[in-house]
């Protein structure tokens, strides 16, 4: 695998930012022109774009499946177009893939584009899949925040920067509402993977979202086991997520719904 530590300018954010990218490395001939399936892997609230490489073995897991991984910096944005700050949702859902596809040999098709993340990043990954099901084939949430309205309990006044003090229920940032929209549309339905440790403080809201998605008939694979909100849990489970991803027509345990 090649590791690229990339600094670039974001028009959406209005400043220079960073992403780490790992790409399978092939030498010579036509194989060197291959375009790889790509996972957009999102960090949590107190981490940055380096966290997945520092605290997990994601590079080894991705190498085993020939998967490129893009890990962007998103600060404490909740991957949202923030009320008082920057347009992080537009950045991660639209600008980031365009830039990554222009710079690296990563796929530009929905069928080979995936998202995953932990905690705040789990929220972001589900939001990408449910908010842009036309662009993301599958997404995985590890110990994800599934109820945006609950973030005030640990972010305090800072939460108002995300949704401006307006109730998030029913908005474009509400995963429960986005799931209803996808289930009620004739458009594509993403494959979803959700996991959470039973000792995690976010376990209750993860169970609620699991039951909500199941009631809507969405294609959701759910896993739980003893574990907390920590890297031991996330390292184990990002490996399971990468093994689950359906990278090709005959790969993976799941199939897209029509």
Short mmCIF file of C-alpha atoms in Angstrom, two decimals:
data_model
loop_
_atom_site.label_atom_id
_atom_site.label_comp_id
_atom_site.label_asym_id
_atom_site.label_seq_id
_atom_site.Cartn_x
_atom_site.Cartn_y
_atom_site.Cartn_z
CA UNK A 1 0.00 0.00 0.00
CA UNK A 2 1.10 3.55 -0.71
CA UNK A 3 0.42 6.20 1.95
CA UNK A 4 -0.19 9.73 0.73
CA UNK A 5 -0.41 12.58 3.25
CA UNK A 6 -2.18 15.19 1.19
CA UNK A 7 -2.67 18.89 1.87
CA UNK A 8 -5.08 20.69 -0.45
CA UNK A 9 -7.32 23.73 -0.69
CA UNK A 10 -11.08 23.36 -0.18
CA UNK A 11 -13.35 25.83 -1.94
CA UNK A 12 -16.25 24.71 0.25
CA UNK A 13 -14.39 25.34 3.50
CA UNK A 14 -12.45 28.36 2.34
CA UNK A 15 -9.11 27.15 3.68
CA UNK A 16 -6.42 24.53 3.23
CA UNK A 17 -7.09 21.16 4.81
CA UNK A 18 -5.72 17.60 4.82
CA UNK A 19 -6.52 14.00 4.08
CA UNK A 20 -4.57 10.76 4.40
CA UNK A 21 -5.01 8.27 1.57
CA UNK A 22 -3.87 4.67 1.28
CA UNK A 23 -3.88 3.04 -2.15
CA UNK A 24 -2.91 -0.46 -3.28
CA UNK A 25 0.46 -0.31 -5.00
CA UNK A 26 0.98 -2.11 -8.32
CA UNK A 27 3.97 -1.84 -10.61
CA UNK A 28 4.15 -1.60 -14.37
CA UNK A 29 1.90 -2.43 -17.30
CA UNK A 30 -1.85 -2.15 -17.49
CA UNK A 31 -2.18 -3.18 -13.85
CA UNK A 32 -0.61 0.12 -12.88
CA UNK A 33 -3.60 1.95 -14.41
CA UNK A 34 -6.17 0.13 -12.31
CA UNK A 35 -8.82 2.15 -10.49
CA UNK A 36 -9.57 0.86 -6.98
CA UNK A 37 -12.79 0.68 -4.99
CA UNK A 38 -12.68 3.37 -2.34
CA UNK A 39 -13.76 3.70 1.27
CA UNK A 40 -14.26 7.19 2.69
CA UNK A 41 -13.34 6.59 6.34
CA UNK A 42 -14.43 9.28 8.81
CA UNK A 43 -12.97 10.15 12.20
CA UNK A 44 -14.72 10.84 15.51
CA UNK A 45 -15.34 14.04 17.43
CA UNK A 46 -12.03 14.23 19.32
CA UNK A 47 -9.81 12.79 16.56
CA UNK A 48 -8.51 13.96 13.21
CA UNK A 49 -7.64 12.53 9.79
CA UNK A 50 -4.61 10.67 11.20
CA UNK A 51 -6.49 8.67 13.85
CA UNK A 52 -7.44 5.59 11.85
CA UNK A 53 -3.83 5.03 10.76
CA UNK A 54 -2.42 5.75 14.22
CA UNK A 55 -4.74 3.61 16.32
CA UNK A 56 -5.94 0.79 14.04
CA UNK A 57 -4.54 -1.63 11.48
CA UNK A 58 -6.83 -0.41 8.72
CA UNK A 59 -3.97 -0.36 6.21
CA UNK A 60 -3.41 -4.11 6.58
CA UNK A 61 -7.12 -4.85 6.37
CA UNK A 62 -7.58 -2.71 3.24
CA UNK A 63 -4.50 -4.19 1.56
CA UNK A 64 -5.95 -7.69 1.88
CA UNK A 65 -8.96 -6.63 -0.21
CA UNK A 66 -7.34 -4.24 -2.68
CA UNK A 67 -9.25 -1.28 -1.25
CA UNK A 68 -8.23 2.38 -1.31
CA UNK A 69 -9.12 4.42 1.78
CA UNK A 70 -9.58 8.20 1.98
CA UNK A 71 -9.47 9.73 5.48
CA UNK A 72 -10.37 13.45 5.53
CA UNK A 73 -10.08 16.09 8.25
CA UNK A 74 -13.48 17.32 9.47
CA UNK A 75 -12.75 18.80 12.92
CA UNK A 76 -15.82 18.83 15.24
CA UNK A 77 -18.30 19.48 12.43
CA UNK A 78 -20.54 16.42 12.62
CA UNK A 79 -20.11 16.35 8.84
CA UNK A 80 -22.72 19.09 8.59
CA UNK A 81 -23.13 22.42 6.85
CA UNK A 82 -22.72 24.19 10.16
CA UNK A 83 -25.01 27.02 11.15
CA UNK A 84 -22.23 29.36 12.28
CA UNK A 85 -19.15 27.98 10.58
CA UNK A 86 -18.30 25.98 7.46
CA UNK A 87 -20.01 23.72 4.90
CA UNK A 88 -18.57 20.38 5.96
CA UNK A 89 -21.48 18.32 4.59
CA UNK A 90 -21.05 19.78 1.11
CA UNK A 91 -17.29 19.32 1.47
CA UNK A 92 -17.39 15.64 2.40
CA UNK A 93 -20.35 14.59 0.20
CA UNK A 94 -19.45 16.46 -2.99
CA UNK A 95 -16.09 18.23 -3.05
CA UNK A 96 -13.94 15.59 -1.35
CA UNK A 97 -14.81 12.70 -3.73
CA UNK A 98 -14.26 14.96 -6.74
CA UNK A 99 -10.81 15.97 -5.49
CA UNK A 100 -9.83 12.42 -4.49
CA UNK A 101 -10.92 11.05 -7.86
CA UNK A 102 -8.87 13.70 -9.67
CA UNK A 103 -5.70 13.00 -7.67
CA UNK A 104 -5.72 9.25 -6.98
CA UNK A 105 -6.66 6.01 -8.80
CA UNK A 106 -9.97 5.61 -6.97
CA UNK A 107 -13.33 4.69 -8.42
CA UNK A 108 -15.83 7.36 -9.41
CA UNK A 109 -18.81 5.00 -9.64
CA UNK A 110 -21.46 4.44 -6.99
CA UNK A 111 -20.93 0.69 -7.14
CA UNK A 112 -17.36 1.02 -5.87
CA UNK A 113 -17.78 3.95 -3.46
CA UNK A 114 -18.34 3.28 0.28
CA UNK A 115 -18.32 5.17 3.58
CA UNK A 116 -17.57 4.20 7.18
CA UNK A 117 -16.71 5.93 10.42
CA UNK A 118 -16.70 5.78 14.20
CA UNK A 119 -18.82 7.79 16.65
CA UNK A 120 -19.30 11.20 14.97
CA UNK A 121 -17.88 9.57 11.84
CA UNK A 122 -20.44 6.77 12.10
CA UNK A 123 -23.12 9.45 11.93
CA UNK A 124 -21.35 10.96 8.93
CA UNK A 125 -21.11 7.63 7.11
CA UNK A 126 -24.81 6.85 7.55
CA UNK A 127 -25.65 10.40 6.51
CA UNK A 128 -23.63 9.97 3.31
CA UNK A 129 -25.38 6.72 2.41
CA UNK A 130 -28.90 7.86 3.34
CA UNK A 131 -28.49 11.47 2.21
CA UNK A 132 -26.76 10.58 -1.06
CA UNK A 133 -27.87 7.03 -1.90
CA UNK A 134 -27.24 7.87 -5.55
CA UNK A 135 -23.51 8.12 -4.80
CA UNK A 136 -22.76 5.56 -2.05
CA UNK A 137 -23.35 1.84 -2.45
CA UNK A 138 -22.72 0.86 1.19
CA UNK A 139 -21.91 2.45 4.52
CA UNK A 140 -20.92 1.30 8.00
CA UNK A 141 -21.33 2.95 11.39
CA UNK A 142 -19.11 1.87 14.29
CA UNK A 143 -20.47 3.09 17.64
CA UNK A 144 -22.13 5.87 15.69
CA UNK A 145 -24.11 8.83 16.93
CA UNK A 146 -27.51 8.11 15.42
CA UNK A 147 -29.58 10.78 17.21
CA UNK A 148 -28.26 14.23 16.36
CA UNK A 149 -30.56 15.80 18.93
CA UNK A 150 -28.59 14.10 21.71
CA UNK A 151 -25.27 15.80 20.96
CA UNK A 152 -26.11 18.74 23.20
CA UNK A 153 -25.60 16.46 26.20
CA UNK A 154 -21.85 16.25 25.52
CA UNK A 155 -21.18 19.28 23.29
CA UNK A 156 -23.22 21.89 25.19
CA UNK A 157 -23.49 25.25 23.44
CA UNK A 158 -21.11 24.01 20.75
CA UNK A 159 -23.95 21.87 19.40
CA UNK A 160 -25.68 25.02 18.19
CA UNK A 161 -22.86 25.49 15.70
CA UNK A 162 -24.00 22.25 14.07
CA UNK A 163 -27.73 22.89 13.76
CA UNK A 164 -28.21 26.45 14.99
CA UNK A 165 -30.41 25.65 17.94
CA UNK A 166 -33.18 24.44 15.64
CA UNK A 167 -34.65 20.99 16.45
CA UNK A 168 -32.84 18.51 14.19
CA UNK A 169 -35.80 16.10 14.11
CA UNK A 170 -37.18 15.89 10.59
CA UNK A 171 -34.29 17.84 9.08
CA UNK A 172 -31.70 16.81 6.50
CA UNK A 173 -29.40 15.95 9.43
CA UNK A 174 -31.85 13.52 11.07
CA UNK A 175 -30.84 9.92 10.25
CA UNK A 176 -34.29 8.62 11.20
CA UNK A 177 -35.88 11.02 8.72
CA UNK A 178 -33.31 10.25 6.00
CA UNK A 179 -34.00 6.53 6.45
CA UNK A 180 -37.73 7.18 5.99
CA UNK A 181 -37.05 9.13 2.80
CA UNK A 182 -34.90 6.37 1.32
CA UNK A 183 -37.44 3.69 2.24
CA UNK A 184 -40.25 5.70 0.69
CA UNK A 185 -38.49 6.50 -2.58
CA UNK A 186 -38.07 4.57 -5.81
CA UNK A 187 -34.36 5.33 -5.88
CA UNK A 188 -31.42 3.14 -4.92
CA UNK A 189 -31.11 1.78 -1.40
CA UNK A 190 -27.63 1.56 0.14
CA UNK A 191 -26.39 -1.45 2.03
CA UNK A 192 -25.90 -0.55 5.70
CA UNK A 193 -23.73 -2.02 8.45
CA UNK A 194 -24.12 -0.95 12.06
CA UNK A 195 -22.29 -2.13 15.17
CA UNK A 196 -21.98 -0.94 18.76
CA UNK A 197 -20.56 -2.31 22.00
CA UNK A 198 -23.14 -3.17 24.64
CA UNK A 199 -21.24 -1.10 27.24
CA UNK A 200 -21.07 1.95 24.99
CA UNK A 201 -23.04 5.02 26.11
CA UNK A 202 -24.42 5.23 22.57
CA UNK A 203 -25.78 1.68 22.65
CA UNK A 204 -29.39 2.72 23.33
CA UNK A 205 -29.66 5.07 20.38
CA UNK A 206 -27.97 2.51 18.14
CA UNK A 207 -30.61 -0.06 19.06
CA UNK A 208 -33.34 2.49 18.32
CA UNK A 209 -31.93 3.24 14.89
CA UNK A 210 -31.49 -0.49 14.16
CA UNK A 211 -35.13 -1.13 14.96
CA UNK A 212 -36.24 1.89 12.94
CA UNK A 213 -34.28 0.79 9.86
CA UNK A 214 -35.51 -2.79 10.19
CA UNK A 215 -39.11 -1.57 10.43
CA UNK A 216 -38.63 0.36 7.19
CA UNK A 217 -37.27 -2.71 5.42
CA UNK A 218 -33.81 -1.26 4.79
CA UNK A 219 -30.92 -3.63 4.14
CA UNK A 220 -29.11 -3.28 7.48
CA UNK A 221 -26.59 -5.74 8.89
CA UNK A 222 -26.31 -5.26 12.66
CA UNK A 223 -23.67 -6.56 15.09
CA UNK A 224 -23.23 -6.09 18.82
CA UNK A 225 -20.86 -7.54 21.38
CA UNK A 226 -19.38 -6.56 24.74
CA UNK A 227 -17.27 -3.45 24.27
CA UNK A 228 -16.95 0.25 24.93
CA UNK A 229 -16.27 3.44 23.05
CA UNK A 230 -12.60 2.71 22.36
CA UNK A 231 -10.01 1.72 19.79
CA UNK A 232 -9.86 -1.94 20.82
CA UNK A 233 -13.48 -2.20 19.71
CA UNK A 234 -13.07 -0.08 16.55
CA UNK A 235 -9.97 -1.91 15.36
CA UNK A 236 -11.72 -5.28 15.62
CA UNK A 237 -14.79 -4.02 13.87
CA UNK A 238 -13.27 -2.02 11.02
CA UNK A 239 -11.72 -5.31 9.93
CA UNK A 240 -15.18 -6.89 9.92
CA UNK A 241 -16.57 -3.94 7.99
CA UNK A 242 -13.88 -4.17 5.31
CA UNK A 243 -14.45 -7.91 5.00
CA UNK A 244 -18.20 -7.23 4.63
CA UNK A 245 -17.89 -4.61 1.89
CA UNK A 246 -19.18 -5.98 -1.45
CA UNK A 247 -16.25 -4.79 -3.57
CA UNK A 248 -17.23 -6.53 -6.80
CA UNK A 249 -20.19 -8.19 -8.52
CA UNK A 250 -19.53 -11.50 -6.77
CA UNK A 251 -17.92 -10.24 -3.56
CA UNK A 252 -19.37 -9.81 -0.11
CA UNK A 253 -22.32 -11.39 1.70
CA UNK A 254 -24.83 -8.71 0.72
CA UNK A 255 -26.44 -7.59 -2.52
CA UNK A 256 -27.97 -4.28 -3.51
CA UNK A 257 -31.72 -4.03 -3.44
CA UNK A 258 -33.45 -2.85 -6.59
#
